[in-house]
């Protein structure tokens, strides 16, 4: 994997509903950073920035068939000091393994540690069809029905997330930054800018939170006791809020 620029190349490794849109769009507000979205998404066109932003889905899918050359193009953004994108392991397992093994590509591993929040956010996104809101969307309120809690599905969700992030961390080579959704919300983006080697800028979040911090309130009232019992058994009673 080569690049015609001296930019820092990076990949954000994560899973859905972990804060990656907040991170990528906020990084794109920095004048020295180009951060694509999910370059391995089934419909990739709206995920690209920089020189590839106007390419059609058909063109991008043809380019993507030549995976090594495709990633060279993704990283080749001459005006940027840091260039990256986000992906999930499940989208392209082989490419994910190659990127993890490439010490010249910096890794940002972004995890949402409150799994009840991530799980419920995933369910609500499917229910409402809304996955993100820009910072300019103001106080728009999402209408959603209370969720039904399925303990087995929740446990399976946690197991998948744990296996995925354990894989990222155990296989990552080269510069690696482990961050969490809560750290982005509480501490901002200075640490990420330092990691990417760009000049610090006062970055305002470019996405806003879709749902409230009372995670228990996302579920129907009759499930609250069962959720608290489940969280207690997991040793995570604090997951009722985020």
Short mmCIF file of C-alpha atoms in Angstrom, two decimals:
data_model
loop_
_atom_site.label_atom_id
_atom_site.label_comp_id
_atom_site.label_asym_id
_atom_site.label_seq_id
_atom_site.Cartn_x
_atom_site.Cartn_y
_atom_site.Cartn_z
CA UNK A 1 0.00 0.00 0.00
CA UNK A 2 1.60 3.24 -1.15
CA UNK A 3 0.75 6.91 -1.23
CA UNK A 4 1.94 9.80 -3.35
CA UNK A 5 1.74 12.17 -0.40
CA UNK A 6 3.49 12.44 2.94
CA UNK A 7 0.19 12.58 4.79
CA UNK A 8 -0.66 10.52 7.85
CA UNK A 9 -2.86 7.64 6.70
CA UNK A 10 -5.38 6.36 9.21
CA UNK A 11 -8.34 4.05 9.57
CA UNK A 12 -11.11 4.30 12.16
CA UNK A 13 -12.05 0.77 13.23
CA UNK A 14 -15.36 0.47 14.98
CA UNK A 15 -18.96 -0.73 14.78
CA UNK A 16 -22.25 0.99 14.03
CA UNK A 17 -23.72 3.39 16.61
CA UNK A 18 -20.36 4.01 18.27
CA UNK A 19 -19.88 7.70 17.45
CA UNK A 20 -17.99 7.29 14.17
CA UNK A 21 -20.12 9.82 12.28
CA UNK A 22 -19.48 12.35 15.04
CA UNK A 23 -15.76 11.69 14.74
CA UNK A 24 -15.46 11.62 10.95
CA UNK A 25 -17.59 14.70 10.27
CA UNK A 26 -15.89 16.68 13.01
CA UNK A 27 -12.45 15.73 11.70
CA UNK A 28 -13.55 16.90 8.26
CA UNK A 29 -14.09 20.37 9.67
CA UNK A 30 -10.32 20.56 10.26
CA UNK A 31 -8.54 22.21 7.30
CA UNK A 32 -5.69 19.68 7.33
CA UNK A 33 -7.79 16.49 7.47
CA UNK A 34 -9.74 14.54 4.87
CA UNK A 35 -11.78 11.75 6.47
CA UNK A 36 -13.99 9.59 4.27
CA UNK A 37 -16.88 7.64 5.72
CA UNK A 38 -17.45 3.92 5.12
CA UNK A 39 -15.49 3.31 1.93
CA UNK A 40 -16.62 -0.34 1.97
CA UNK A 41 -20.32 0.50 2.35
CA UNK A 42 -22.63 -1.26 -0.17
CA UNK A 43 -23.65 2.18 -1.48
CA UNK A 44 -20.41 4.10 -1.06
CA UNK A 45 -20.92 7.32 -3.05
CA UNK A 46 -22.04 9.60 -0.23
CA UNK A 47 -19.23 8.37 2.04
CA UNK A 48 -16.38 9.97 0.07
CA UNK A 49 -14.67 13.32 0.49
CA UNK A 50 -11.92 15.17 -1.36
CA UNK A 51 -11.01 14.14 -4.90
CA UNK A 52 -13.37 11.13 -4.87
CA UNK A 53 -16.44 12.96 -3.59
CA UNK A 54 -18.18 13.30 -6.98
CA UNK A 55 -17.66 9.74 -8.23
CA UNK A 56 -20.76 7.62 -8.78
CA UNK A 57 -21.58 4.38 -7.00
CA UNK A 58 -20.86 2.41 -10.17
CA UNK A 59 -17.46 4.02 -10.61
CA UNK A 60 -16.53 3.51 -6.97
CA UNK A 61 -17.59 -0.14 -7.01
CA UNK A 62 -15.44 -0.75 -10.10
CA UNK A 63 -12.47 0.93 -8.46
CA UNK A 64 -13.05 -1.06 -5.28
CA UNK A 65 -12.72 -4.35 -7.16
CA UNK A 66 -8.96 -3.66 -7.25
CA UNK A 67 -8.64 -3.37 -3.50
CA UNK A 68 -4.97 -2.38 -3.08
CA UNK A 69 -5.13 0.25 -5.84
CA UNK A 70 -8.46 1.44 -4.48
CA UNK A 71 -7.05 2.17 -1.05
CA UNK A 72 -4.12 4.02 -2.61
CA UNK A 73 -6.68 6.30 -4.27
CA UNK A 74 -8.62 6.68 -1.03
CA UNK A 75 -5.48 7.83 0.77
CA UNK A 76 -4.22 10.03 -2.08
CA UNK A 77 -5.59 13.45 -1.11
CA UNK A 78 -2.75 15.89 -1.94
CA UNK A 79 -4.06 18.85 0.05
CA UNK A 80 -4.51 16.95 3.32
CA UNK A 81 -1.96 16.38 6.06
CA UNK A 82 -3.99 13.42 7.42
CA UNK A 83 -6.25 11.17 5.34
CA UNK A 84 -8.42 8.35 6.57
CA UNK A 85 -11.74 6.53 6.57
CA UNK A 86 -13.86 4.33 8.79
CA UNK A 87 -14.81 0.69 8.47
CA UNK A 88 -16.23 -2.30 10.33
CA UNK A 89 -14.44 -5.65 10.21
CA UNK A 90 -17.59 -7.35 8.95
CA UNK A 91 -17.65 -5.16 5.81
CA UNK A 92 -14.33 -6.46 4.42
CA UNK A 93 -12.63 -8.94 6.78
CA UNK A 94 -9.58 -9.51 4.55
CA UNK A 95 -8.96 -5.80 3.99
CA UNK A 96 -9.44 -5.17 7.69
CA UNK A 97 -6.77 -7.77 8.48
CA UNK A 98 -4.37 -6.22 5.96
CA UNK A 99 -4.89 -2.74 7.34
CA UNK A 100 -4.35 -3.93 10.91
CA UNK A 101 -1.10 -5.60 9.85
CA UNK A 102 0.15 -2.50 7.99
CA UNK A 103 2.25 -0.54 10.46
CA UNK A 104 2.32 2.49 8.15
CA UNK A 105 -1.43 3.04 8.64
CA UNK A 106 -2.39 4.59 11.97
CA UNK A 107 -5.36 2.99 13.75
CA UNK A 108 -8.08 4.74 15.72
CA UNK A 109 -10.18 2.15 17.57
CA UNK A 110 -13.43 3.80 18.63
CA UNK A 111 -15.70 1.86 20.97
CA UNK A 112 -18.97 2.76 22.65
CA UNK A 113 -18.46 1.08 25.98
CA UNK A 114 -22.05 1.46 27.15
CA UNK A 115 -23.46 -1.49 25.26
CA UNK A 116 -27.06 -0.90 26.31
CA UNK A 117 -26.81 2.56 24.77
CA UNK A 118 -25.26 1.21 21.57
CA UNK A 119 -27.75 -1.67 21.37
CA UNK A 120 -30.78 0.57 21.87
CA UNK A 121 -29.41 3.18 19.48
CA UNK A 122 -29.13 0.49 16.81
CA UNK A 123 -32.73 -0.61 17.37
CA UNK A 124 -33.99 2.98 17.28
CA UNK A 125 -32.10 3.73 14.07
CA UNK A 126 -33.79 0.79 12.38
CA UNK A 127 -37.15 1.81 13.80
CA UNK A 128 -36.99 5.48 12.80
CA UNK A 129 -34.83 5.21 9.69
CA UNK A 130 -32.70 8.09 11.03
CA UNK A 131 -29.06 7.31 11.67
CA UNK A 132 -27.58 10.78 12.10
CA UNK A 133 -28.51 14.40 12.70
CA UNK A 134 -26.23 17.29 11.86
CA UNK A 135 -25.31 19.87 14.46
CA UNK A 136 -27.44 22.37 12.51
CA UNK A 137 -30.61 20.30 12.94
CA UNK A 138 -31.39 22.14 16.17
CA UNK A 139 -33.85 20.71 18.65
CA UNK A 140 -35.55 18.33 16.27
CA UNK A 141 -37.15 15.55 18.31
CA UNK A 142 -37.29 12.01 17.01
CA UNK A 143 -40.58 10.18 17.35
CA UNK A 144 -40.10 6.56 18.35
CA UNK A 145 -42.03 3.82 20.09
CA UNK A 146 -40.61 2.37 23.33
CA UNK A 147 -38.32 -0.55 22.63
CA UNK A 148 -38.96 -4.12 23.75
CA UNK A 149 -36.01 -5.64 25.62
CA UNK A 150 -34.77 -9.05 24.46
CA UNK A 151 -32.15 -10.32 26.93
CA UNK A 152 -30.84 -13.04 24.63
CA UNK A 153 -30.44 -10.65 21.70
CA UNK A 154 -28.69 -8.18 23.98
CA UNK A 155 -26.23 -10.81 25.20
CA UNK A 156 -25.51 -11.87 21.61
CA UNK A 157 -24.93 -8.22 20.71
CA UNK A 158 -22.42 -7.81 23.53
CA UNK A 159 -20.61 -11.01 22.55
CA UNK A 160 -20.23 -9.84 18.96
CA UNK A 161 -19.00 -6.39 20.00
CA UNK A 162 -16.52 -7.85 22.48
CA UNK A 163 -15.08 -10.27 19.92
CA UNK A 164 -14.79 -7.52 17.30
CA UNK A 165 -12.97 -5.03 19.50
CA UNK A 166 -10.74 -7.70 21.03
CA UNK A 167 -9.73 -8.57 17.47
CA UNK A 168 -8.95 -4.96 16.58
CA UNK A 169 -6.80 -4.45 19.65
CA UNK A 170 -4.94 -7.76 19.43
CA UNK A 171 -4.12 -7.42 15.73
CA UNK A 172 -3.34 -3.69 15.45
CA UNK A 173 0.24 -2.81 14.50
CA UNK A 174 1.80 0.61 14.21
CA UNK A 175 0.49 3.77 15.89
CA UNK A 176 -2.83 3.00 17.61
CA UNK A 177 -5.24 5.21 19.54
CA UNK A 178 -7.99 3.64 21.65
CA UNK A 179 -10.83 6.04 22.36
CA UNK A 180 -14.44 5.85 23.47
CA UNK A 181 -17.62 7.65 22.52
CA UNK A 182 -17.89 9.12 26.02
CA UNK A 183 -14.34 10.51 25.84
CA UNK A 184 -15.17 12.31 22.59
CA UNK A 185 -18.29 13.81 24.14
CA UNK A 186 -16.59 14.81 27.39
CA UNK A 187 -13.03 15.63 26.34
CA UNK A 188 -13.33 16.73 22.72
CA UNK A 189 -11.02 16.08 19.79
CA UNK A 190 -7.63 17.45 20.86
CA UNK A 191 -6.17 14.00 21.50
CA UNK A 192 -7.21 12.76 18.07
CA UNK A 193 -5.68 15.82 16.40
CA UNK A 194 -2.41 15.24 18.28
CA UNK A 195 -2.42 11.58 17.25
CA UNK A 196 -2.87 12.51 13.58
CA UNK A 197 -0.09 15.07 13.72
CA UNK A 198 -2.15 18.08 12.68
CA UNK A 199 -2.23 21.51 14.24
CA UNK A 200 -4.82 21.70 17.02
CA UNK A 201 -8.00 23.53 16.07
CA UNK A 202 -11.07 24.28 18.25
CA UNK A 203 -13.39 21.75 16.59
CA UNK A 204 -17.12 21.95 17.22
CA UNK A 205 -19.00 18.61 17.05
CA UNK A 206 -20.58 18.23 13.61
CA UNK A 207 -23.23 15.73 14.71
CA UNK A 208 -25.64 15.89 17.59
CA UNK A 209 -26.92 13.16 19.85
CA UNK A 210 -30.05 11.43 18.54
CA UNK A 211 -31.46 10.26 21.87
CA UNK A 212 -31.35 11.26 25.52
CA UNK A 213 -28.88 10.12 28.15
CA UNK A 214 -31.52 8.15 30.09
CA UNK A 215 -30.99 4.83 28.33
CA UNK A 216 -33.60 2.99 30.38
CA UNK A 217 -36.26 5.41 29.13
CA UNK A 218 -35.77 4.12 25.58
CA UNK A 219 -37.45 0.85 26.60
CA UNK A 220 -41.02 0.12 27.61
CA UNK A 221 -41.65 0.58 31.32
CA UNK A 222 -42.55 -3.06 31.87
CA UNK A 223 -39.01 -4.12 30.84
CA UNK A 224 -37.13 -1.82 33.21
CA UNK A 225 -36.81 -4.30 36.06
CA UNK A 226 -35.57 -7.02 33.70
CA UNK A 227 -33.02 -4.63 32.18
CA UNK A 228 -31.70 -3.62 35.60
CA UNK A 229 -31.41 -7.28 36.58
CA UNK A 230 -29.56 -8.07 33.35
CA UNK A 231 -27.16 -5.19 33.80
CA UNK A 232 -26.54 -6.21 37.40
CA UNK A 233 -25.67 -9.74 36.30
CA UNK A 234 -23.20 -8.26 33.79
CA UNK A 235 -21.65 -6.06 36.46
CA UNK A 236 -22.71 -2.93 34.56
CA UNK A 237 -25.59 -1.29 36.47
CA UNK A 238 -24.37 2.12 35.30
CA UNK A 239 -25.37 1.42 31.72
CA UNK A 240 -28.88 2.77 32.47
CA UNK A 241 -27.45 6.23 31.70
CA UNK A 242 -24.75 7.61 29.41
#
